[in-house]
Amino acid sequence: MTNNTDFGFQKVAEDEKAQRVAGVFDSVAARYDLMNDLMSAGLHRLWKRFTVEQSGLRPGQKVLDVAGGTADLAIQFARRVDNTGTVVLTDINASMLNRGRNRMLDAGIIAPAVQCDAERLPFAANYFDCVSVAFGLRNMTHKDRALAEMQRVLRPGGRLLVLEFSRIWQPLAPAYDAYSFKILPALGKLIAGDSDSYRYLAESIRMHPDQETLKSMMEQAGLERVEYFNLSAGVVALHRGYKL
Ligand code: SAM
């Protein structure tokens, strides 16, 4: 019997979710970067910069960006690790990954771009100094498997960074709900010609584990010293954990 999982507020068969998520990102890929700037009023750039600062990366180190999409993080990581280090960009979706690879090339960075599922990473264990996943975990069918895979490929002493939408400070929730369920889909329709994908975005954020739950999930996956930083009143949280 197939188990069900969430796709936004809908329940779908587990083996259907990846296809539905692929449909979302095929549809939004062309306007993805513009929409990110518009939806967050540019804040996603600050959230990502903070993530890179918390990575503690040094020249020569190896980084894996999981669900890296259009490569915002990978480009900044590449600058940190210098040309003596390595950044690997991965994503399950070819439309997003192509854009990411092209943006890296345009930025003068030559880095491997690998199409793969975060739940089955094609890399050796104990290899990377840092693994990141930004706004990707929410879309994964088995988040526990994906986190375990990210832990597996980290070297001992390496860190996992999870940047993801989270639970906003309660007094701001009504205004945030109004924005997410009214303005966001309308913006998606206007700019990307697709309101459903942006409705999915709002719904998937509500279904995603809150700060403490994600922290426990990372601990379950074998990460230690897990802590999180709330950004923009908890609209987003950065979780960081170590493989010791
Ligand atoms: N990390 C980028 C950023 O912060 O701008 C892209 C985030 S985008 C919202 C989510 C990405 O997760 C999409 O590119 C999507 O294809 C990818 N994704 C979804 N499920 C995935 C999976 N199981 N394995 C790898 N990537 C996945």
mmCIF file of C-alpha atoms and ligand atoms in Angstrom:
data_model
loop_
_atom_site.group_PDB
_atom_site.id
_atom_site.type_symbol
_atom_site.label_atom_id
_atom_site.label_comp_id
_atom_site.label_asym_id
_atom_site.label_seq_id
_atom_site.Cartn_x
_atom_site.Cartn_y
_atom_site.Cartn_z
ATOM 1 C CA MET A 1 0.000 0.000 0.000
ATOM 2 C CA THR A 2 1.348 3.489 -0.866
ATOM 3 C CA ASN A 3 1.667 5.937 2.007
ATOM 4 C CA ASN A 4 0.373 9.475 1.700
ATOM 5 C CA THR A 5 2.311 12.663 2.273
ATOM 6 C CA ASP A 6 1.570 16.356 2.128
ATOM 7 C CA PHE A 7 1.786 18.463 -0.995
ATOM 8 C CA GLY A 8 0.869 21.823 0.496
ATOM 9 C CA PHE A 9 -2.495 21.270 2.180
ATOM 10 C CA GLN A 10 -3.338 18.299 -0.076
ATOM 11 C CA LYS A 11 -2.589 14.657 0.683
ATOM 12 C CA VAL A 12 -0.963 12.838 -2.213
ATOM 13 C CA ALA A 13 0.613 9.400 -2.622
ATOM 14 C CA GLU A 14 4.290 9.488 -1.602
ATOM 15 C CA ASP A 15 5.447 8.491 -5.067
ATOM 16 C CA GLU A 16 3.431 11.350 -6.588
ATOM 17 C CA LYS A 17 4.926 14.185 -4.521
ATOM 18 C CA ALA A 18 8.272 14.402 -6.343
ATOM 19 C CA GLN A 19 6.441 14.713 -9.679
ATOM 20 C CA ARG A 20 4.180 17.451 -8.357
ATOM 21 C CA VAL A 21 7.159 19.338 -6.908
ATOM 22 C CA ALA A 22 8.959 18.959 -10.260
ATOM 23 C CA GLY A 23 5.922 20.525 -11.948
ATOM 24 C CA VAL A 24 6.142 23.520 -9.604
ATOM 25 C CA PHE A 25 9.835 24.160 -10.282
ATOM 26 C CA ASP A 26 9.597 23.546 -14.035
ATOM 27 C CA SER A 27 6.902 26.178 -14.065
ATOM 28 C CA VAL A 28 8.668 28.806 -11.934
ATOM 29 C CA ALA A 29 12.312 28.307 -13.014
ATOM 30 C CA ALA A 30 12.391 31.106 -15.602
ATOM 31 C CA ARG A 31 11.077 33.724 -13.165
ATOM 32 C CA TYR A 32 12.454 32.178 -9.974
ATOM 33 C CA ASP A 33 15.100 34.789 -9.113
ATOM 34 C CA LEU A 34 12.888 37.770 -9.903
ATOM 35 C CA MET A 35 10.045 36.293 -7.840
ATOM 36 C CA ASN A 36 12.375 35.691 -4.885
ATOM 37 C CA ASP A 37 13.378 39.349 -4.874
ATOM 38 C CA LEU A 38 9.791 40.553 -5.213
ATOM 39 C CA MET A 39 8.237 38.163 -2.686
ATOM 40 C CA SER A 40 10.800 38.809 0.017
ATOM 41 C CA ALA A 41 11.551 42.451 -0.862
ATOM 42 C CA GLY A 42 15.150 41.344 -1.323
ATOM 43 C CA LEU A 43 15.384 39.815 2.163
ATOM 44 C CA HIS A 44 16.327 36.367 0.815
ATOM 45 C CA ARG A 45 19.699 37.860 -0.121
ATOM 46 C CA LEU A 46 20.343 38.802 3.506
ATOM 47 C CA TRP A 47 19.186 35.384 4.758
ATOM 48 C CA LYS A 48 21.569 33.691 2.336
ATOM 49 C CA ARG A 49 24.437 36.013 3.216
ATOM 50 C CA PHE A 50 23.917 35.193 6.897
ATOM 51 C CA THR A 51 23.976 31.485 6.027
ATOM 52 C CA VAL A 52 27.283 31.829 4.228
ATOM 53 C CA GLU A 53 28.706 33.764 7.183
ATOM 54 C CA GLN A 54 27.669 30.973 9.565
ATOM 55 C CA SER A 55 29.312 28.332 7.364
ATOM 56 C CA GLY A 56 32.783 29.069 8.755
ATOM 57 C CA LEU A 57 34.177 28.006 5.369
ATOM 58 C CA ARG A 58 37.813 28.603 4.581
ATOM 59 C CA PRO A 59 39.800 28.501 1.335
ATOM 60 C CA GLY A 60 40.432 24.950 0.166
ATOM 61 C CA GLN A 61 37.303 23.415 1.731
ATOM 62 C CA LYS A 62 34.639 21.278 0.038
ATOM 63 C CA VAL A 63 30.949 22.257 -0.019
ATOM 64 C CA LEU A 64 27.834 20.485 -1.252
ATOM 65 C CA ASP A 65 24.786 22.660 -1.960
ATOM 66 C CA VAL A 66 21.747 20.361 -1.995
ATOM 67 C CA ALA A 67 18.620 21.529 -3.862
ATOM 68 C CA GLY A 68 20.823 24.423 -4.895
ATOM 69 C CA GLY A 69 18.533 25.628 -7.706
ATOM 70 C CA THR A 70 19.758 28.825 -9.315
ATOM 71 C CA ALA A 71 22.990 28.725 -7.265
ATOM 72 C CA ASP A 72 22.680 31.818 -5.039
ATOM 73 C CA LEU A 73 24.430 30.022 -2.169
ATOM 74 C CA ALA A 74 26.844 28.027 -4.335
ATOM 75 C CA ILE A 75 28.177 31.236 -5.924
ATOM 76 C CA GLN A 76 28.869 32.792 -2.522
ATOM 77 C CA PHE A 77 30.393 29.570 -1.186
ATOM 78 C CA ALA A 78 32.697 29.396 -4.205
ATOM 79 C CA ARG A 79 34.052 32.837 -3.349
ATOM 80 C CA ARG A 80 34.726 31.715 0.231
ATOM 81 C CA VAL A 81 36.521 28.475 -0.583
ATOM 82 C CA ASP A 82 38.534 30.144 -3.321
ATOM 83 C CA ASN A 83 39.834 28.265 -6.343
ATOM 84 C CA THR A 84 41.647 25.859 -4.043
ATOM 85 C CA GLY A 85 38.306 24.554 -2.735
ATOM 86 C CA THR A 86 35.335 22.817 -4.353
ATOM 87 C CA VAL A 87 31.636 23.597 -4.537
ATOM 88 C CA VAL A 88 29.209 21.022 -5.913
ATOM 89 C CA LEU A 89 25.793 22.290 -6.968
ATOM 90 C CA THR A 90 22.988 19.715 -6.975
ATOM 91 C CA ASP A 91 19.265 19.737 -7.658
ATOM 92 C CA ILE A 92 16.662 17.167 -8.648
ATOM 93 C CA ASN A 93 15.192 19.478 -11.269
ATOM 94 C CA ALA A 94 16.925 20.014 -14.620
ATOM 95 C CA SER A 95 15.306 23.420 -15.314
ATOM 96 C CA MET A 96 16.521 24.841 -11.999
ATOM 97 C CA LEU A 97 19.938 23.169 -12.201
ATOM 98 C CA ASN A 98 20.563 24.492 -15.740
ATOM 99 C CA ARG A 99 19.883 28.007 -14.578
ATOM 100 C CA GLY A 100 22.166 27.486 -11.594
ATOM 101 C CA ARG A 101 24.991 26.087 -13.696
ATOM 102 C CA ASN A 102 24.688 28.961 -16.193
ATOM 103 C CA ARG A 103 24.688 31.556 -13.427
ATOM 104 C CA MET A 104 27.838 30.010 -11.970
ATOM 105 C CA LEU A 105 29.532 30.108 -15.364
ATOM 106 C CA ASP A 106 28.435 33.739 -15.822
ATOM 107 C CA ALA A 107 30.017 34.498 -12.445
ATOM 108 C CA GLY A 108 33.275 32.951 -13.679
ATOM 109 C CA ILE A 109 32.954 29.859 -11.501
ATOM 110 C CA ILE A 110 33.547 26.387 -12.865
ATOM 111 C CA ALA A 111 31.884 23.867 -10.584
ATOM 112 C CA PRO A 112 30.239 20.466 -10.998
ATOM 113 C CA ALA A 113 26.443 20.588 -11.294
ATOM 114 C CA VAL A 114 24.852 17.240 -10.498
ATOM 115 C CA GLN A 115 21.198 16.337 -11.019
ATOM 116 C CA CYS A 116 20.244 14.116 -8.102
ATOM 117 C CA ASP A 117 17.694 13.468 -5.393
ATOM 118 C CA ALA A 118 18.681 14.679 -1.922
ATOM 119 C CA GLU A 119 17.324 11.397 -0.571
ATOM 120 C CA ARG A 120 19.980 9.439 -2.512
ATOM 121 C CA LEU A 121 23.122 11.531 -2.806
ATOM 122 C CA PRO A 122 25.682 10.058 -5.231
ATOM 123 C CA PHE A 123 28.708 11.019 -3.088
ATOM 124 C CA ALA A 124 31.046 9.147 -0.797
ATOM 125 C CA ALA A 125 30.581 9.249 2.967
ATOM 126 C CA ASN A 126 32.678 11.580 5.147
ATOM 127 C CA TYR A 127 33.701 13.873 2.305
ATOM 128 C CA PHE A 128 32.341 17.442 2.534
ATOM 129 C CA ASP A 129 33.330 20.120 5.058
ATOM 130 C CA CYS A 130 29.923 21.743 4.727
ATOM 131 C CA VAL A 131 26.547 20.719 3.294
ATOM 132 C CA SER A 132 23.777 23.265 2.776
ATOM 133 C CA VAL A 133 20.135 23.111 1.807
ATOM 134 C CA ALA A 134 18.236 26.374 1.348
ATOM 135 C CA PHE A 135 14.462 26.388 0.896
ATOM 136 C CA GLY A 136 14.666 22.829 -0.383
ATOM 137 C CA LEU A 137 13.975 20.499 2.551
ATOM 138 C CA ARG A 138 10.308 21.533 2.648
ATOM 139 C CA ASN A 139 9.797 20.013 -0.793
ATOM 140 C CA MET A 140 11.332 16.635 -0.021
ATOM 141 C CA THR A 141 9.115 13.603 0.454
ATOM 142 C CA HIS A 142 11.192 11.897 3.163
ATOM 143 C CA LYS A 143 12.921 14.711 5.033
ATOM 144 C CA ASP A 144 14.425 12.211 7.486
ATOM 145 C CA ARG A 145 16.135 10.300 4.653
ATOM 146 C CA ALA A 146 17.432 13.516 3.081
ATOM 147 C CA LEU A 147 18.861 14.722 6.411
ATOM 148 C CA ALA A 148 20.495 11.325 6.994
ATOM 149 C CA GLU A 149 22.074 11.485 3.536
ATOM 150 C CA MET A 150 23.429 14.980 4.188
ATOM 151 C CA GLN A 151 24.868 13.775 7.491
ATOM 152 C CA ARG A 152 26.434 10.751 5.783
ATOM 153 C CA VAL A 153 28.397 12.781 3.215
ATOM 154 C CA LEU A 154 29.733 15.243 5.824
ATOM 155 C CA ARG A 155 33.209 14.597 7.146
ATOM 156 C CA PRO A 156 33.573 14.366 10.925
ATOM 157 C CA GLY A 157 33.752 17.971 12.142
ATOM 158 C CA GLY A 158 31.729 19.138 9.122
ATOM 159 C CA ARG A 159 28.505 21.136 9.421
ATOM 160 C CA LEU A 160 25.055 21.040 7.921
ATOM 161 C CA LEU A 161 23.239 24.314 7.273
ATOM 162 C CA VAL A 162 19.485 24.207 6.731
ATOM 163 C CA LEU A 163 17.901 27.500 5.700
ATOM 164 C CA GLU A 164 14.140 27.171 5.514
ATOM 165 C CA PHE A 165 10.865 28.949 6.134
ATOM 166 C CA SER A 166 9.790 28.424 9.700
ATOM 167 C CA ARG A 167 7.260 29.527 12.323
ATOM 168 C CA ILE A 168 6.798 33.303 12.491
ATOM 169 C CA TRP A 169 6.480 35.163 15.798
ATOM 170 C CA GLN A 170 2.803 34.621 16.688
ATOM 171 C CA PRO A 171 1.617 38.286 16.829
ATOM 172 C CA LEU A 172 2.681 38.721 13.202
ATOM 173 C CA ALA A 173 0.953 35.546 11.999
ATOM 174 C CA PRO A 174 -2.374 37.102 10.843
ATOM 175 C CA ALA A 175 -0.645 39.687 8.646
ATOM 176 C CA TYR A 176 1.750 37.046 7.297
ATOM 177 C CA ASP A 177 -1.172 34.725 6.489
ATOM 178 C CA ALA A 178 -2.976 37.484 4.614
ATOM 179 C CA TYR A 179 0.178 38.209 2.627
ATOM 180 C CA SER A 180 0.884 34.545 1.898
ATOM 181 C CA PHE A 181 -2.560 33.445 0.831
ATOM 182 C CA LYS A 182 -3.798 36.607 -0.944
ATOM 183 C CA ILE A 183 -0.899 38.683 -2.228
ATOM 184 C CA LEU A 184 1.616 35.907 -3.001
ATOM 185 C CA PRO A 185 -0.576 33.872 -5.401
ATOM 186 C CA ALA A 186 -1.657 37.121 -7.113
ATOM 187 C CA LEU A 187 1.997 38.128 -7.543
ATOM 188 C CA GLY A 188 2.774 34.640 -8.878
ATOM 189 C CA LYS A 189 0.012 34.983 -11.457
ATOM 190 C CA LEU A 190 1.134 38.437 -12.525
ATOM 191 C CA ILE A 191 4.868 37.763 -12.791
ATOM 192 C CA ALA A 192 5.201 34.021 -13.426
ATOM 193 C CA GLY A 193 1.735 33.379 -14.902
ATOM 194 C CA ASP A 194 1.164 30.750 -12.207
ATOM 195 C CA SER A 195 -0.794 31.318 -8.996
ATOM 196 C CA ASP A 196 -1.012 27.615 -8.033
ATOM 197 C CA SER A 197 2.747 27.210 -7.528
ATOM 198 C CA TYR A 198 2.817 30.195 -5.201
ATOM 199 C CA ARG A 199 -0.222 28.923 -3.331
ATOM 200 C CA TYR A 200 1.721 25.660 -2.904
ATOM 201 C CA LEU A 201 4.645 27.707 -1.545
ATOM 202 C CA ALA A 202 2.436 29.304 1.136
ATOM 203 C CA GLU A 203 0.825 25.975 2.031
ATOM 204 C CA SER A 204 4.099 24.056 2.155
ATOM 205 C CA ILE A 205 5.520 26.640 4.573
ATOM 206 C CA ARG A 206 2.596 26.059 6.944
ATOM 207 C CA MET A 207 3.108 22.269 6.759
ATOM 208 C CA HIS A 208 6.851 22.434 7.412
ATOM 209 C CA PRO A 209 8.153 21.514 10.886
ATOM 210 C CA ASP A 210 8.718 24.423 13.261
ATOM 211 C CA GLN A 211 12.134 25.406 14.657
ATOM 212 C CA GLU A 212 12.216 22.929 17.560
ATOM 213 C CA THR A 213 10.837 20.029 15.498
ATOM 214 C CA LEU A 214 13.429 20.500 12.781
ATOM 215 C CA LYS A 215 16.141 20.694 15.425
ATOM 216 C CA SER A 216 15.014 17.286 16.779
ATOM 217 C CA MET A 217 14.886 15.854 13.250
ATOM 218 C CA MET A 218 18.485 16.929 12.669
ATOM 219 C CA GLU A 219 19.514 15.338 15.961
ATOM 220 C CA GLN A 220 17.705 12.148 14.937
ATOM 221 C CA ALA A 221 19.745 12.187 11.716
ATOM 222 C CA GLY A 222 22.927 12.122 13.806
ATOM 223 C CA LEU A 223 23.829 15.810 13.882
ATOM 224 C CA GLU A 224 25.114 17.278 17.116
ATOM 225 C CA ARG A 225 25.289 20.707 18.760
ATOM 226 C CA VAL A 226 22.255 21.678 16.687
ATOM 227 C CA GLU A 227 21.175 25.293 17.101
ATOM 228 C CA TYR A 228 19.017 27.679 15.134
ATOM 229 C CA PHE A 229 18.842 31.370 14.375
ATOM 230 C CA ASN A 230 15.480 33.009 13.734
ATOM 231 C CA LEU A 231 15.634 35.511 10.900
ATOM 232 C CA SER A 232 12.984 38.178 10.197
ATOM 233 C CA ALA A 233 10.928 37.197 13.276
ATOM 234 C CA GLY A 234 10.990 33.512 12.376
ATOM 235 C CA VAL A 235 9.741 33.848 8.794
ATOM 236 C CA VAL A 236 12.923 31.899 8.142
ATOM 237 C CA ALA A 237 15.291 29.972 10.411
ATOM 238 C CA LEU A 238 18.837 28.845 9.841
ATOM 239 C CA HIS A 239 19.602 25.539 11.591
ATOM 240 C CA ARG A 240 23.209 24.466 11.978
ATOM 241 C CA GLY A 241 24.422 21.107 13.221
ATOM 242 C CA TYR A 242 27.757 19.289 13.264
ATOM 243 C CA LYS A 243 28.820 15.733 12.524
ATOM 244 C CA LEU A 244 31.201 15.013 15.394
HETATM 245 N N1 SAM B 1 18.432 26.615 -2.879
HETATM 246 C C1 SAM B 1 17.888 27.499 -3.882
HETATM 247 C C2 SAM B 1 17.616 28.839 -3.286
HETATM 248 O O1 SAM B 1 17.727 28.982 -2.068
HETATM 249 O O2 SAM B 1 17.263 29.778 -4.033
HETATM 250 C C3 SAM B 1 16.636 26.891 -4.533
HETATM 251 C C4 SAM B 1 15.475 26.691 -3.634
HETATM 252 S S1 SAM B 1 14.001 26.218 -4.478
HETATM 253 C C5 SAM B 1 12.741 26.973 -3.500
HETATM 254 C C6 SAM B 1 13.832 24.521 -4.003
HETATM 255 C C7 SAM B 1 14.658 23.591 -4.841
HETATM 256 O O3 SAM B 1 14.585 22.280 -4.263
HETATM 257 C C8 SAM B 1 14.176 23.442 -6.280
HETATM 258 O O4 SAM B 1 15.208 23.781 -7.164
HETATM 259 C C9 SAM B 1 13.790 21.968 -6.381
HETATM 260 O O5 SAM B 1 14.010 21.402 -7.647
HETATM 261 C C10 SAM B 1 14.676 21.349 -5.319
HETATM 262 N N2 SAM B 1 14.234 20.026 -4.821
HETATM 263 C C11 SAM B 1 12.997 19.643 -4.478
HETATM 264 N N3 SAM B 1 12.992 18.350 -4.071
HETATM 265 C C12 SAM B 1 14.273 17.919 -4.162
HETATM 266 C C13 SAM B 1 14.909 16.676 -3.883
HETATM 267 N N4 SAM B 1 14.225 15.615 -3.430
HETATM 268 N N5 SAM B 1 16.239 16.574 -4.098
HETATM 269 C C14 SAM B 1 16.945 17.631 -4.563
HETATM 270 N N6 SAM B 1 16.381 18.833 -4.859
HETATM 271 C C15 SAM B 1 15.071 18.981 -4.649
#
